Structure formats: C-alpha cells, structure tokens
Tab-separated table of C-alpha atoms in Angstrom:
chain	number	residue	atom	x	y	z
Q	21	UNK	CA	28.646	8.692	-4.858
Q	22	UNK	CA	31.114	11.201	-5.635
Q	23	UNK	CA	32.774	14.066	-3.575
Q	24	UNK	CA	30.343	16.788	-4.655
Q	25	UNK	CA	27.664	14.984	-3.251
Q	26	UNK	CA	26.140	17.085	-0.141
Q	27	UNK	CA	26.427	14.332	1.917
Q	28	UNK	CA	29.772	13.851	1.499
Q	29	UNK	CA	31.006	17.183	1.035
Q	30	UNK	CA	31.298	18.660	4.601
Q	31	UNK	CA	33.753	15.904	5.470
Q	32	UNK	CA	35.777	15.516	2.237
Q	33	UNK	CA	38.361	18.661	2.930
Q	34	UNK	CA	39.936	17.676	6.226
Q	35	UNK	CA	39.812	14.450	4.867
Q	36	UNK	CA	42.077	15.187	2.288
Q	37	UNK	CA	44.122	17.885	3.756
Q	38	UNK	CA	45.474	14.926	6.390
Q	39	UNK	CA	46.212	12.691	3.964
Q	40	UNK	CA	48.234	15.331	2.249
Q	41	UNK	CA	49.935	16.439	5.356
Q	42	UNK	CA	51.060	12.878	6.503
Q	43	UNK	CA	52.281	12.019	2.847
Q	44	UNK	CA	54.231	15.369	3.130
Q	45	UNK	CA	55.836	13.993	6.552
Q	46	UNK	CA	56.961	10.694	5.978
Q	47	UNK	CA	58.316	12.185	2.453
Q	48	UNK	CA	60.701	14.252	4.341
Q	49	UNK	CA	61.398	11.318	7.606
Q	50	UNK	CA	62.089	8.557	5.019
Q	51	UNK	CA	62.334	9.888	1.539
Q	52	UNK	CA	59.135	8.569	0.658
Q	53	UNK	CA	58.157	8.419	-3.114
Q	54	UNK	CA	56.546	11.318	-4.972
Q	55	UNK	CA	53.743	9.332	-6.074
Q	56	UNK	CA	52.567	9.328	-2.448
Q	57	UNK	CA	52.637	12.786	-1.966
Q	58	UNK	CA	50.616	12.731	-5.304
Q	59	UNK	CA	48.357	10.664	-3.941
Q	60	UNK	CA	47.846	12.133	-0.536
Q	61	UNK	CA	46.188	15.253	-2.547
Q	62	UNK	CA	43.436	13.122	-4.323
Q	63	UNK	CA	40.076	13.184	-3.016
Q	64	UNK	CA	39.496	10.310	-0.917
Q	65	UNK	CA	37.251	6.948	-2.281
Q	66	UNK	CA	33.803	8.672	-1.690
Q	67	UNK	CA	32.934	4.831	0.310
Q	68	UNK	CA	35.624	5.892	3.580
Q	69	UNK	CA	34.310	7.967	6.263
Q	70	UNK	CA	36.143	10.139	8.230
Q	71	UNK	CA	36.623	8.828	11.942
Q	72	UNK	CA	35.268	11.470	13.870
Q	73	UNK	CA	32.980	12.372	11.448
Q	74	UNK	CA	31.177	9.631	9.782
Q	75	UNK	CA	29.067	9.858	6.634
Q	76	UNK	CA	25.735	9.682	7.369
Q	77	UNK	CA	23.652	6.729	5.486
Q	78	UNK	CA	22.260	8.104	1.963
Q	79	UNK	CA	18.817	7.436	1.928
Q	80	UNK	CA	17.447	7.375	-1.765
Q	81	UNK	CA	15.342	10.320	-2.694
Q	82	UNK	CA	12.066	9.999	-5.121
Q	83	UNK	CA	13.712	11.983	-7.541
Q	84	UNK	CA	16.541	9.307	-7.979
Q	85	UNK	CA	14.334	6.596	-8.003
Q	86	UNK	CA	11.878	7.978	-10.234
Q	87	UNK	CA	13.639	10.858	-12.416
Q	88	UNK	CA	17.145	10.113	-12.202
Q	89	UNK	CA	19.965	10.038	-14.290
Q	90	UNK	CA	21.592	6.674	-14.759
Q	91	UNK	CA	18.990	4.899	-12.921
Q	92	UNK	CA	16.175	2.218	-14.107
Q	93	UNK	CA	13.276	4.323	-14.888
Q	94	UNK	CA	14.278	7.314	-16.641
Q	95	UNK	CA	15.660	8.481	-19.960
Q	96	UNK	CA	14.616	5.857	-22.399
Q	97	UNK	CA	13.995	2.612	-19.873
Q	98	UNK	CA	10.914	4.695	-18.770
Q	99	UNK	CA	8.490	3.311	-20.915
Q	100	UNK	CA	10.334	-0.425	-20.464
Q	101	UNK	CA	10.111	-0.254	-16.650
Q	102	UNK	CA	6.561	1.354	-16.474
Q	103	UNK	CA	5.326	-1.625	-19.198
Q	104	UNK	CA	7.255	-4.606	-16.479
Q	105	UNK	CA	5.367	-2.573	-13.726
Q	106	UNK	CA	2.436	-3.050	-15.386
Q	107	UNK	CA	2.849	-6.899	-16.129
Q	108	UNK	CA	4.117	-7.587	-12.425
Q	109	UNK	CA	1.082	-5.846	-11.281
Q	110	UNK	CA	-1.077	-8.224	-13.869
Q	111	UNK	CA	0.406	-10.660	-12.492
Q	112	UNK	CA	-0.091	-10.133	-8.798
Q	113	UNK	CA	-3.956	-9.121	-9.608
Q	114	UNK	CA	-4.594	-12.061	-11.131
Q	115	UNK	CA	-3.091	-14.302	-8.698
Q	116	UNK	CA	-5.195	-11.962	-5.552
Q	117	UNK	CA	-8.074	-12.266	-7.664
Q	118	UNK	CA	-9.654	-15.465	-5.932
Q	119	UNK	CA	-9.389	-13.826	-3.122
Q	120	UNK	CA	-10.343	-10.361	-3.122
Q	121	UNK	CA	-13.298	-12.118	-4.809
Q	122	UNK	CA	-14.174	-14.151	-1.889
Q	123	UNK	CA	-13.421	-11.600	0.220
Q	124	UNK	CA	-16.453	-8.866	-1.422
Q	125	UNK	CA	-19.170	-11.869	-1.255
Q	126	UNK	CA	-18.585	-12.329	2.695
Q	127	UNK	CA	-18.656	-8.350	2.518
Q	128	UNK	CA	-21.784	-8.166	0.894
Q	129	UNK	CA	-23.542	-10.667	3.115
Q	130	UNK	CA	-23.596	-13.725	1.141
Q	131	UNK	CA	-23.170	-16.839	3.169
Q	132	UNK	CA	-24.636	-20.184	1.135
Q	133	UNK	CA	-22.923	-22.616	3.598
Q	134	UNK	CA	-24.113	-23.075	7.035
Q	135	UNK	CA	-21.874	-22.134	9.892
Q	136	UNK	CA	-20.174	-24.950	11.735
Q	137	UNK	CA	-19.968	-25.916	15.772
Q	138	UNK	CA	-16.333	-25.695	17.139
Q	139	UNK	CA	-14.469	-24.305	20.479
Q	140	UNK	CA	-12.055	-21.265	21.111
Q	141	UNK	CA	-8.984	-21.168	22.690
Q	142	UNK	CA	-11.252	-20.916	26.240
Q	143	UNK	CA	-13.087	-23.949	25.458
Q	144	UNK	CA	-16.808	-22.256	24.872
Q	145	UNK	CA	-18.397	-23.427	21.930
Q	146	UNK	CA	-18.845	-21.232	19.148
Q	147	UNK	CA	-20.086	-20.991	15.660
Q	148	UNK	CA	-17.400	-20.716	12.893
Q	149	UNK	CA	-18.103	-20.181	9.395
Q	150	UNK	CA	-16.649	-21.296	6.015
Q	151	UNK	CA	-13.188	-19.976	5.749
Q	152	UNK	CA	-11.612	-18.761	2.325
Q	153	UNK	CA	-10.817	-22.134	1.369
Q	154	UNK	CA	-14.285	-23.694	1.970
Q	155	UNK	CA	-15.442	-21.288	0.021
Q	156	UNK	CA	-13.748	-20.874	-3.092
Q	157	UNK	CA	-14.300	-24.972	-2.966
Q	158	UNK	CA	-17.945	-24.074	-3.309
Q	159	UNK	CA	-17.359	-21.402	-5.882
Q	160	UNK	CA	-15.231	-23.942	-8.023
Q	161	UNK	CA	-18.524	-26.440	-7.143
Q	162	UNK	CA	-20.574	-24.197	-8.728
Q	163	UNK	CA	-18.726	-21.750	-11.685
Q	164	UNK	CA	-16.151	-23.844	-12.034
Q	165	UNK	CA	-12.346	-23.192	-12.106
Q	166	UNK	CA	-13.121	-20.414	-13.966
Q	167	UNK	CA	-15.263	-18.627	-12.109
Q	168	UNK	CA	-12.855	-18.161	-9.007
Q	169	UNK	CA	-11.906	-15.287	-11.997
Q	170	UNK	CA	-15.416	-13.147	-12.436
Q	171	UNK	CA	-14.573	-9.588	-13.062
Q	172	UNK	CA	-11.019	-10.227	-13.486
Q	173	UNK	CA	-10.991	-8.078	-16.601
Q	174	UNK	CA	-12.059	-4.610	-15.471
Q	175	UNK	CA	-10.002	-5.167	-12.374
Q	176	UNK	CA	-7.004	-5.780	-14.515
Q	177	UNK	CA	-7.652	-2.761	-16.354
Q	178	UNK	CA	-8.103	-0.543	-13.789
Q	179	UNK	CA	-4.668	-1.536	-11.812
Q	180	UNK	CA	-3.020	-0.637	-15.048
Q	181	UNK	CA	-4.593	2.396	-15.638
Q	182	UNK	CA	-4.148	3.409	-12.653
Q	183	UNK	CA	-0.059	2.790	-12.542
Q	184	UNK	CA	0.285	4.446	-15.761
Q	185	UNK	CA	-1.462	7.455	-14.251
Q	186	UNK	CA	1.216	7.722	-11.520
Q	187	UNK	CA	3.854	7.299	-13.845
Q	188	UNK	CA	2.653	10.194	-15.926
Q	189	UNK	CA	2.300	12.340	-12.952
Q	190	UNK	CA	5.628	11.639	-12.376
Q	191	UNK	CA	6.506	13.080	-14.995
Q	192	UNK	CA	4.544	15.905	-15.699
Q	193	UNK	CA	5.194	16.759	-12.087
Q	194	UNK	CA	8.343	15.734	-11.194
Q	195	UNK	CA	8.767	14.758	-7.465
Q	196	UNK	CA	11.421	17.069	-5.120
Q	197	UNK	CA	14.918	16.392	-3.708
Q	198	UNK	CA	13.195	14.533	-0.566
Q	199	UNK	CA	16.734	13.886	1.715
Q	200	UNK	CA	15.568	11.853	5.190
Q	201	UNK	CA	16.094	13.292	8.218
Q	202	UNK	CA	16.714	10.852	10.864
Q	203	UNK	CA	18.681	13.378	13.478
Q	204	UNK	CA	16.761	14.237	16.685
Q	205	UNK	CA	17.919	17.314	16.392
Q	206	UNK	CA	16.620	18.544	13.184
Q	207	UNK	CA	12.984	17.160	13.816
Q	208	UNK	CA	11.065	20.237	12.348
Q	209	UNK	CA	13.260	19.914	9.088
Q	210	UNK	CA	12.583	15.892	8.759
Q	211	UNK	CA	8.465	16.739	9.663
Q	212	UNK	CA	8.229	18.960	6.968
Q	213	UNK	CA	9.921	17.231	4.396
Q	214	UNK	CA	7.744	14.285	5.529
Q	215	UNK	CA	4.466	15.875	4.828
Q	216	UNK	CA	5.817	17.361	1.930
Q	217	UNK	CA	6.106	13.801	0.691
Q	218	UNK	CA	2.855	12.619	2.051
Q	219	UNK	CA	1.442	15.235	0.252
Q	220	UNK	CA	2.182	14.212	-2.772
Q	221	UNK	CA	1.657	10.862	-2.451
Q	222	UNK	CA	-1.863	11.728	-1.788
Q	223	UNK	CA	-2.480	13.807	-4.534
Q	224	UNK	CA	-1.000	10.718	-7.103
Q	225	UNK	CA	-2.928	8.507	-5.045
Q	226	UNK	CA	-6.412	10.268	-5.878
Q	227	UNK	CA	-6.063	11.506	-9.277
Q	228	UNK	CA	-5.197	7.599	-9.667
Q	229	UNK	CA	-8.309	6.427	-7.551
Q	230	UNK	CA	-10.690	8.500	-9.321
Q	231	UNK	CA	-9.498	8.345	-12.800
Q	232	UNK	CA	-9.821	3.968	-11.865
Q	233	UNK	CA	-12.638	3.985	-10.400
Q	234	UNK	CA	-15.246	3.137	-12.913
Q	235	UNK	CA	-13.453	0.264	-13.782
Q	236	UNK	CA	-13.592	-0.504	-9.638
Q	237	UNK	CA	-17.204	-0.101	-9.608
Q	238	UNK	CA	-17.648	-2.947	-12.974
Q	239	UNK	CA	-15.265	-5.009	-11.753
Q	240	UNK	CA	-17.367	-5.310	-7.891
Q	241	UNK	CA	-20.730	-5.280	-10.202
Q	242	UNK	CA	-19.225	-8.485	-11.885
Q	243	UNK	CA	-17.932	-10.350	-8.995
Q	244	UNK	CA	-21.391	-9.799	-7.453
Q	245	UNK	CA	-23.873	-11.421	-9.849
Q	246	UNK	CA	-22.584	-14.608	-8.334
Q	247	UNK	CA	-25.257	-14.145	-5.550
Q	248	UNK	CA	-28.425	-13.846	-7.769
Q	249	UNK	CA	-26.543	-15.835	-10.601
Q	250	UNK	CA	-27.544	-12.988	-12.840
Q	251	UNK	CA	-25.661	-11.554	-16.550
Q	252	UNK	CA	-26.085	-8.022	-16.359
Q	253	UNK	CA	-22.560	-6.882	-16.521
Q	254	UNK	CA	-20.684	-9.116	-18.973
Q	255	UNK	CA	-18.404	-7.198	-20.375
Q	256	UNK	CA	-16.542	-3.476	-19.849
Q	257	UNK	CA	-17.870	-1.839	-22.763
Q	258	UNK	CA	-21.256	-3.017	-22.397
Q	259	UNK	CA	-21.525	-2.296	-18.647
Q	260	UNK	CA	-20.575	0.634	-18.935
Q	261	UNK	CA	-23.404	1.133	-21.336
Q	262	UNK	CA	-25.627	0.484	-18.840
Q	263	UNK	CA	-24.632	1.898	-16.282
Q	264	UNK	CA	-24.291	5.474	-18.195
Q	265	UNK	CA	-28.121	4.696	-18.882
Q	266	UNK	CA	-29.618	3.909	-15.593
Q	267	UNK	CA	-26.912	5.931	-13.580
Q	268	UNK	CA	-25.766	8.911	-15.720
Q	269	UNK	CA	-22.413	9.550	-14.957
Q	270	UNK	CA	-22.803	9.420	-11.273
Q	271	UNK	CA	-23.136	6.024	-11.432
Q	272	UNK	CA	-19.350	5.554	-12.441
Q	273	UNK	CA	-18.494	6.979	-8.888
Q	274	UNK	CA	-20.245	5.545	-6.519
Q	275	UNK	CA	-18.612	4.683	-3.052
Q	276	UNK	CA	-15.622	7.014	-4.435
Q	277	UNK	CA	-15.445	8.928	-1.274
Q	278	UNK	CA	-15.366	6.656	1.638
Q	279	UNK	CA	-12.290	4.943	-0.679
Q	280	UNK	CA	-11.049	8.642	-0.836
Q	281	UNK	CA	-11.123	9.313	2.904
Q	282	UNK	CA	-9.603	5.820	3.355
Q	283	UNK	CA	-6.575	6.521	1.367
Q	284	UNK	CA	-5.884	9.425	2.842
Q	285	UNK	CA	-6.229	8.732	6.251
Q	286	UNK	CA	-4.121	5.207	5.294
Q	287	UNK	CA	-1.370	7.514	3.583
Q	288	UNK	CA	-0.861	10.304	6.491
Q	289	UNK	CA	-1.341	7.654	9.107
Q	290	UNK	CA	1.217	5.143	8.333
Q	291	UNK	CA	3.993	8.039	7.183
Q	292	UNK	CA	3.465	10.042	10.422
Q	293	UNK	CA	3.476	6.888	13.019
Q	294	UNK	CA	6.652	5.553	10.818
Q	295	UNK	CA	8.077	8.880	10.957
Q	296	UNK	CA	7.812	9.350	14.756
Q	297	UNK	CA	8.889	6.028	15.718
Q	298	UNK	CA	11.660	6.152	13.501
Q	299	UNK	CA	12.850	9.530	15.103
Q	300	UNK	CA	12.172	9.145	18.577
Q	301	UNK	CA	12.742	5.536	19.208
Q	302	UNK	CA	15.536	4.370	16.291
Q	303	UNK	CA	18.964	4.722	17.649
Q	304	UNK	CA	21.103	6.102	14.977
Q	305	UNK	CA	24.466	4.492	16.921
Q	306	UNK	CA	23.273	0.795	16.131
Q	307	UNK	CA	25.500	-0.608	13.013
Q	308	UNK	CA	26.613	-4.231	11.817
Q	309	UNK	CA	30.153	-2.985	12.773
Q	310	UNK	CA	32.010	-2.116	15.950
Q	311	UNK	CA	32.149	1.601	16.228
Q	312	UNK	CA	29.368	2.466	13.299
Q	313	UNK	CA	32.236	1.884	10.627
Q	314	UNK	CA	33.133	0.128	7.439
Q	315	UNK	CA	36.136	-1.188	5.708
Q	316	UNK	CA	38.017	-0.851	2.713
Q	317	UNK	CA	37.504	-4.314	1.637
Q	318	UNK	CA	33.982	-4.334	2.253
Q	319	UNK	CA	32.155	-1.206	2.503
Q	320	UNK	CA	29.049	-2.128	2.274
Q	321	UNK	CA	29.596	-3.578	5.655
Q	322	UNK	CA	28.439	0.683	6.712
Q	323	UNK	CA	24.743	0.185	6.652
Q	324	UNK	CA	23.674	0.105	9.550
Q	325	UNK	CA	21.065	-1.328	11.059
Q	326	UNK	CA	18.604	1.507	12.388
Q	327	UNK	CA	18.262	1.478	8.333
Q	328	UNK	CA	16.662	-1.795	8.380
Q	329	UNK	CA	14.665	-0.951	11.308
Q	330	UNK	CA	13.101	2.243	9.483
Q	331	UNK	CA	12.436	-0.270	6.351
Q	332	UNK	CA	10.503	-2.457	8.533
Q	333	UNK	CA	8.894	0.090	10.355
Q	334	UNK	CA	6.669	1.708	7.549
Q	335	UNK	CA	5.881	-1.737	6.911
Q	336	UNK	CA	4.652	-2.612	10.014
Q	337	UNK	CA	2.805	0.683	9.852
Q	338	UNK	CA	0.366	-0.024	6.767
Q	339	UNK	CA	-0.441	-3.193	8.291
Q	340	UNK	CA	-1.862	-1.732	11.201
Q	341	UNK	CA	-3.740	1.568	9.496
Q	342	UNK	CA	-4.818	-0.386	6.932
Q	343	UNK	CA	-6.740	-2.737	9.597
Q	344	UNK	CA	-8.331	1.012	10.926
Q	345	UNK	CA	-9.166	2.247	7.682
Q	346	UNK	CA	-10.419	-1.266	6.787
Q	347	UNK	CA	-14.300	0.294	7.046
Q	348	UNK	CA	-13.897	2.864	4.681
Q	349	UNK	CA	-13.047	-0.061	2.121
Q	350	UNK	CA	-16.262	-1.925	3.523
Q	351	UNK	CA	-18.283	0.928	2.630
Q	352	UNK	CA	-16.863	1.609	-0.496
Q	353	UNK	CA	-17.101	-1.806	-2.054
Q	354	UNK	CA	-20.887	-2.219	-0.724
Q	355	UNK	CA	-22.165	1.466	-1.714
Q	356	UNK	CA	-20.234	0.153	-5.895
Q	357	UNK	CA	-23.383	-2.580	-5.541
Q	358	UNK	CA	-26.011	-1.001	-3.899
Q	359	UNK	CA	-29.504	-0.643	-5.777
Q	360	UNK	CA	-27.957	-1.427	-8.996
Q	361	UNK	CA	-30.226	-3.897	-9.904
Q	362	UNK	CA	-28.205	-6.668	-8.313
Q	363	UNK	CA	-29.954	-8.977	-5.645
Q	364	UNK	CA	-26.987	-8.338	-3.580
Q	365	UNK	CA	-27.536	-4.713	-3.361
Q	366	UNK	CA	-30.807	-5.116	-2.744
Q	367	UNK	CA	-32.740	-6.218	0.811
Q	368	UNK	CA	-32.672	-8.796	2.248
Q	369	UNK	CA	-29.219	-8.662	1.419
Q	370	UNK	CA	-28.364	-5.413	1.907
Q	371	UNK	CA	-30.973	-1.967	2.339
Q	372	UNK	CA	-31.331	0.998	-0.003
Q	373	UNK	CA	-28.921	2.924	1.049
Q	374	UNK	CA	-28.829	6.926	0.825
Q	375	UNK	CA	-25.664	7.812	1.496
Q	376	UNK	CA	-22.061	5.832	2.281
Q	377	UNK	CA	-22.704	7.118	6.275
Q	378	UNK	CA	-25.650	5.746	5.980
Q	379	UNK	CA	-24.456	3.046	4.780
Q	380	UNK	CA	-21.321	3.368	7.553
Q	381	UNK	CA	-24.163	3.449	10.368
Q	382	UNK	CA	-26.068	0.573	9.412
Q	383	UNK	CA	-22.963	-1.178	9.535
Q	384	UNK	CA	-22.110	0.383	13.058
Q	385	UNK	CA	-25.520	-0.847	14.467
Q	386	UNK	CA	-25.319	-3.799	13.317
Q	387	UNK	CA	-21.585	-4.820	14.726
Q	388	UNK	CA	-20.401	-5.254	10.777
Q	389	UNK	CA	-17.644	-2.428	10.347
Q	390	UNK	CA	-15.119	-5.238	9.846
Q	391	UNK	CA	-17.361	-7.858	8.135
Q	392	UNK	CA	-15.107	-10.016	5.374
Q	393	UNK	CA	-11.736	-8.753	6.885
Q	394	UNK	CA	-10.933	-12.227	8.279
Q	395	UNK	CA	-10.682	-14.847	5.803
Q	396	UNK	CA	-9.982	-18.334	7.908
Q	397	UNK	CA	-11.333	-17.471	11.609
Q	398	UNK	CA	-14.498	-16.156	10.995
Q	399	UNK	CA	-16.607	-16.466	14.263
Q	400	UNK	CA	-20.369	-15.608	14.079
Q	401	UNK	CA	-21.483	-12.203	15.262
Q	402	UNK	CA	-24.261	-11.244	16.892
Q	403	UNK	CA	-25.401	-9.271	13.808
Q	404	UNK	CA	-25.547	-12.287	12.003
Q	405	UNK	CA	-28.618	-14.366	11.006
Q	406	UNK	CA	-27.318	-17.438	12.606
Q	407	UNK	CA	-27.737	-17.888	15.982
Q	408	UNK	CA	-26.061	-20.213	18.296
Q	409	UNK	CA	-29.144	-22.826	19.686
C-alpha cells in the first residue's frame, strides 16, 4: 500500500516531518552522516503506523477484488479465474448433489421407509424417521450408485450459468469504491455504503436467479421422477421441449418468486444484522498486540482481531437467515413440481396448487414450513401420516 493511499495519507506528513527533524538534530549533536538526514526525508514504509495515530485496518473493497489492477481476476486472468470458479463450483455441486437430492424427496413428501421407535433427550418415546444416510442407502438399493446423481446435469449447468452471469455483470457494471466503516462515529456513512452494497448484490443475485432458473426447475423435475419411477424429463434439451409445450414459457418460471423474495430477504438480512453487530458490539481497541500495534519485523502482526470477529460474524449471520428464509426455498422447490405431470406433484402427494401462498398456507396448516430442513434428526410431526400408536 503506498503513501497516496487515502488511508494512509492523513498520517504520512507528520510522520515524515519528525523523522526529518530528529535526523536534522542528532546531525548537528553528533555529526551524524548525511545519508541519515537523506533518509529522514523519505516517506516512511507504508506498513508503520504512527503512534498516536494508527492506520486503520484496510478492508478490501469489491472493486479490488473484482476489477483491480494487479490482482487475480482482472486484465487478462479474468477469463482464467472465472473458468477455475466455474470448475470449483462443478466440483462442489457435484459432491452436494446426493444431498440436495435427498433433501427435495423428504420436501416433497416422499417417505418409502417406515419411521422408527426411539427416545429424546427427556426420555418420551418418539418416532424418528430415516435420516440422510438411511436414505441415500435405499436410493443406492434401488438406482444404484448412480442414481444418488439424477438431475445432476441441468443443475450443473445452471450453477455455471449462473456464475458467469455475475461475472459479466461485473463487468459491464463495474462495482464502486465500497471502503468499511467500522467507527461508531461515522454510522450513517458505514449504513449507507452498506446498503449501497446490498443493493447490488441483490440486483446480481436476481438477474442470476432468473436467467438460471429454467435449468432449476429441470433439474427438481429430474430428481423427482424417483417417486413415480417415471422418464419424462431425460435430458435438458428434450425437457425443455416439453415443458415449452405443455407450459408455454411460464412453465420455465415456476416457483421463481418465493426463491426471489427468499434471496432478498436472505441478502438484506444477514448484511444488516452483520453490519449492526459489527458496529455496535465489535470493539475496534482489541488487537493480537499490546497497544493495537505492529512491528518492523513482522507487520502483519497489525491485524487485529475485531477483523476476525467481523469475518465470522457475516458468517454466523447467513446461517441463521438462511434457517428463516428456509420456507421460501420449500415453496419454491415444491411449486418447480407441482401439476407437471409428476406423481409427486400430484395428490396424494402433494395438492394442485394455485399459487406459491397457497402453496405457503397449506404448508402453514399443516405444521410443514420447515419439512426436509433436518437431514439426521427428523422427528415425526403431527402433520405427518404416521402416527405414534
């Protein structure tokens, strides 16, 4: 980071003016050399901090991790690091596929194994049923190893489409300087540039969604068939064939919305709780070091902690929005299958629903807003079919 840096620049001059004016004393005490004086009017190493003022921890800004010179990612690694972004997230998709795809057959219902008798931690008996494992065992049973990968294909395809569609908005429009604010003082500034940057997110985040979602909506129709062990949607081109001829174009987009509304509310959620907590309750005076400072040897030895804490906070964030906004993925993934011609989008499985809050208050009745979003403890409800005898 160099001296003309803004967050560097308000300390640098009385930085270097003492240095000069103590190499100008001890040059006339002691006869020092010239060379010191020399030095004393350099600008000082842009990794020392001024005692009484330190320099404040640079946070990276989107532009410099997306758009900036000399960094991974722009000029011509763009199209290198977008393609390993793509692969990595091939990779990761492939590996979650098993069990996203266990995870939409307990959401749509589908429960071939009965439910087992155990006890809870208060010692009442209790019906459990098959937990991930158990069940991808039965899958394997029944589709073979293979199977645990229906609808892998359009799922794949829509990941990457939709990362190459937030790289291109990148680039078309490029993000702004976004420079955290973590100073109690300057809250209105740090709000503002934190919904500016929420903002945008969002607006990536559902040109990406939409522009995916047809893929979305094969990939669930694919994964489905499993329950009526039917062959209607065997491949992308020719599903979407059909669906352009039963559906019209509509048909690409169902459950769209409630997986808008759930991004949004995921988005604005998590950045506003991190921001807040990070503001009011992260104490900027917290560092690895005595006194908030570095040394020359080692200056990374300057980050300071509150740092870490801010990292962890966002993280800790999405975990727990993404559990509230779990129904909006519910109803998203069940309107993709409903009446399509599927037995699992059909009754007894599921109604005919009208609308995705129709949908969302059927689900409300019935006690099922969170059905599938446990994979290993999954008690019986009282919605269920099975009752406890």
């Amino acid at each position: 980071m160099g001296a003309s840096d803004p967050e560097v620049a308000p300390w640098a001059p009385g930085r270097a003016a003492g240095m000069a004016g103590a190499g100008a004393g001890a040059g006339a005490r002691g006869g020092a050399p010239a060379g010191v004086e020399a030095r004393a009017r350099d600008p000082p190493p842009a990794h020392r901090a001024h005692p009484r003022h330190p320099r404040p921890a640079a946070q990276p800004s989107a532009r410099r991790m997306d758009g900036g010179a000399g960094v991974p990612g722009s000029g011509d690694n763009a199209p290198t690091t977008e393609a390993l972004f793509v692969a990595l997230g091939a990779g990761v998709t492939a590996l979650s596929h098993p069990l996203l795809y266990v995870k939409l057959l307990i959401q749509v219902g589908h429960e071939p194994m009965p439910p087992t008798l155990g006890t809870n931690v208060l010692g009442r008996k209790v019906l459990y049923l098959p937990s991930f494992f158990t069940y991808a065992k039965y899958i394997v049973q029944v589709d073979g190893k293979i199977g645990l990968f229906r609808g892998l294909s359009p799922r794949l395809m829509s990941n990457a489409l939709s990362t190459v569609t937030r790289g291109s908005m990148k680039k078309v429009f490029p993000p702004d300087e976004i420079e955290q604010v973590s100073n109690k003082d300057d809250m209105k500034t740090s709000l503002k540039k934190v919904v500016k940057e929420t903002s945008y997110e969002m607006m990536m985040q559902c040109v990406s969604r939409m522009l995916a979602h047809p893929l979305h909506v094969i990939s669930m129709r694919c994964m489905v068939q499993f329950v009526g062990r039917e062959a209607k949607y065997s491949g992308v081109l020719s599903s979407i064939g059909k669906i352009f001829k039963e559906e019209g174009l509509l048909g690409f987009f169902v459950g769209l919305i409630p997986h808008l509304l759930g991004d949004v509310v995921f988005l604005w959620g998590c950045n506003l709780l991190a921001h807040f907590i990070n503001a009011y309750l992260v104490d900027d005076s917290v560092s690895d070091t005595p006194g908030g400072l570095g040394n020359d040897q080692n200056p990374g030895s300057q980050f300071s902690q509150a740092l870490a804490i801010r990292s962890y906070t966002k993280f800790a964030m999405g975990i727990a929005v993404s559990m509230l906004t779990y129904p909006f993925l519910l109803v998203g993934d069940l309107m993709a299958v409903n009446n399509c011609g599927l037995q699992a989008g059909l009754p007894p499985y599921s109604p005919v629903f009208k609308s995705w809050i129709h949908c969302w208050k059927y689900l409300s009745v019935q006690g099922q807003l969170f059905r599938g979003s446990s994979l290993l403890f999954r008690r019986v409800s009282s919605g269920s079919c099975f009752a406890l005898e």
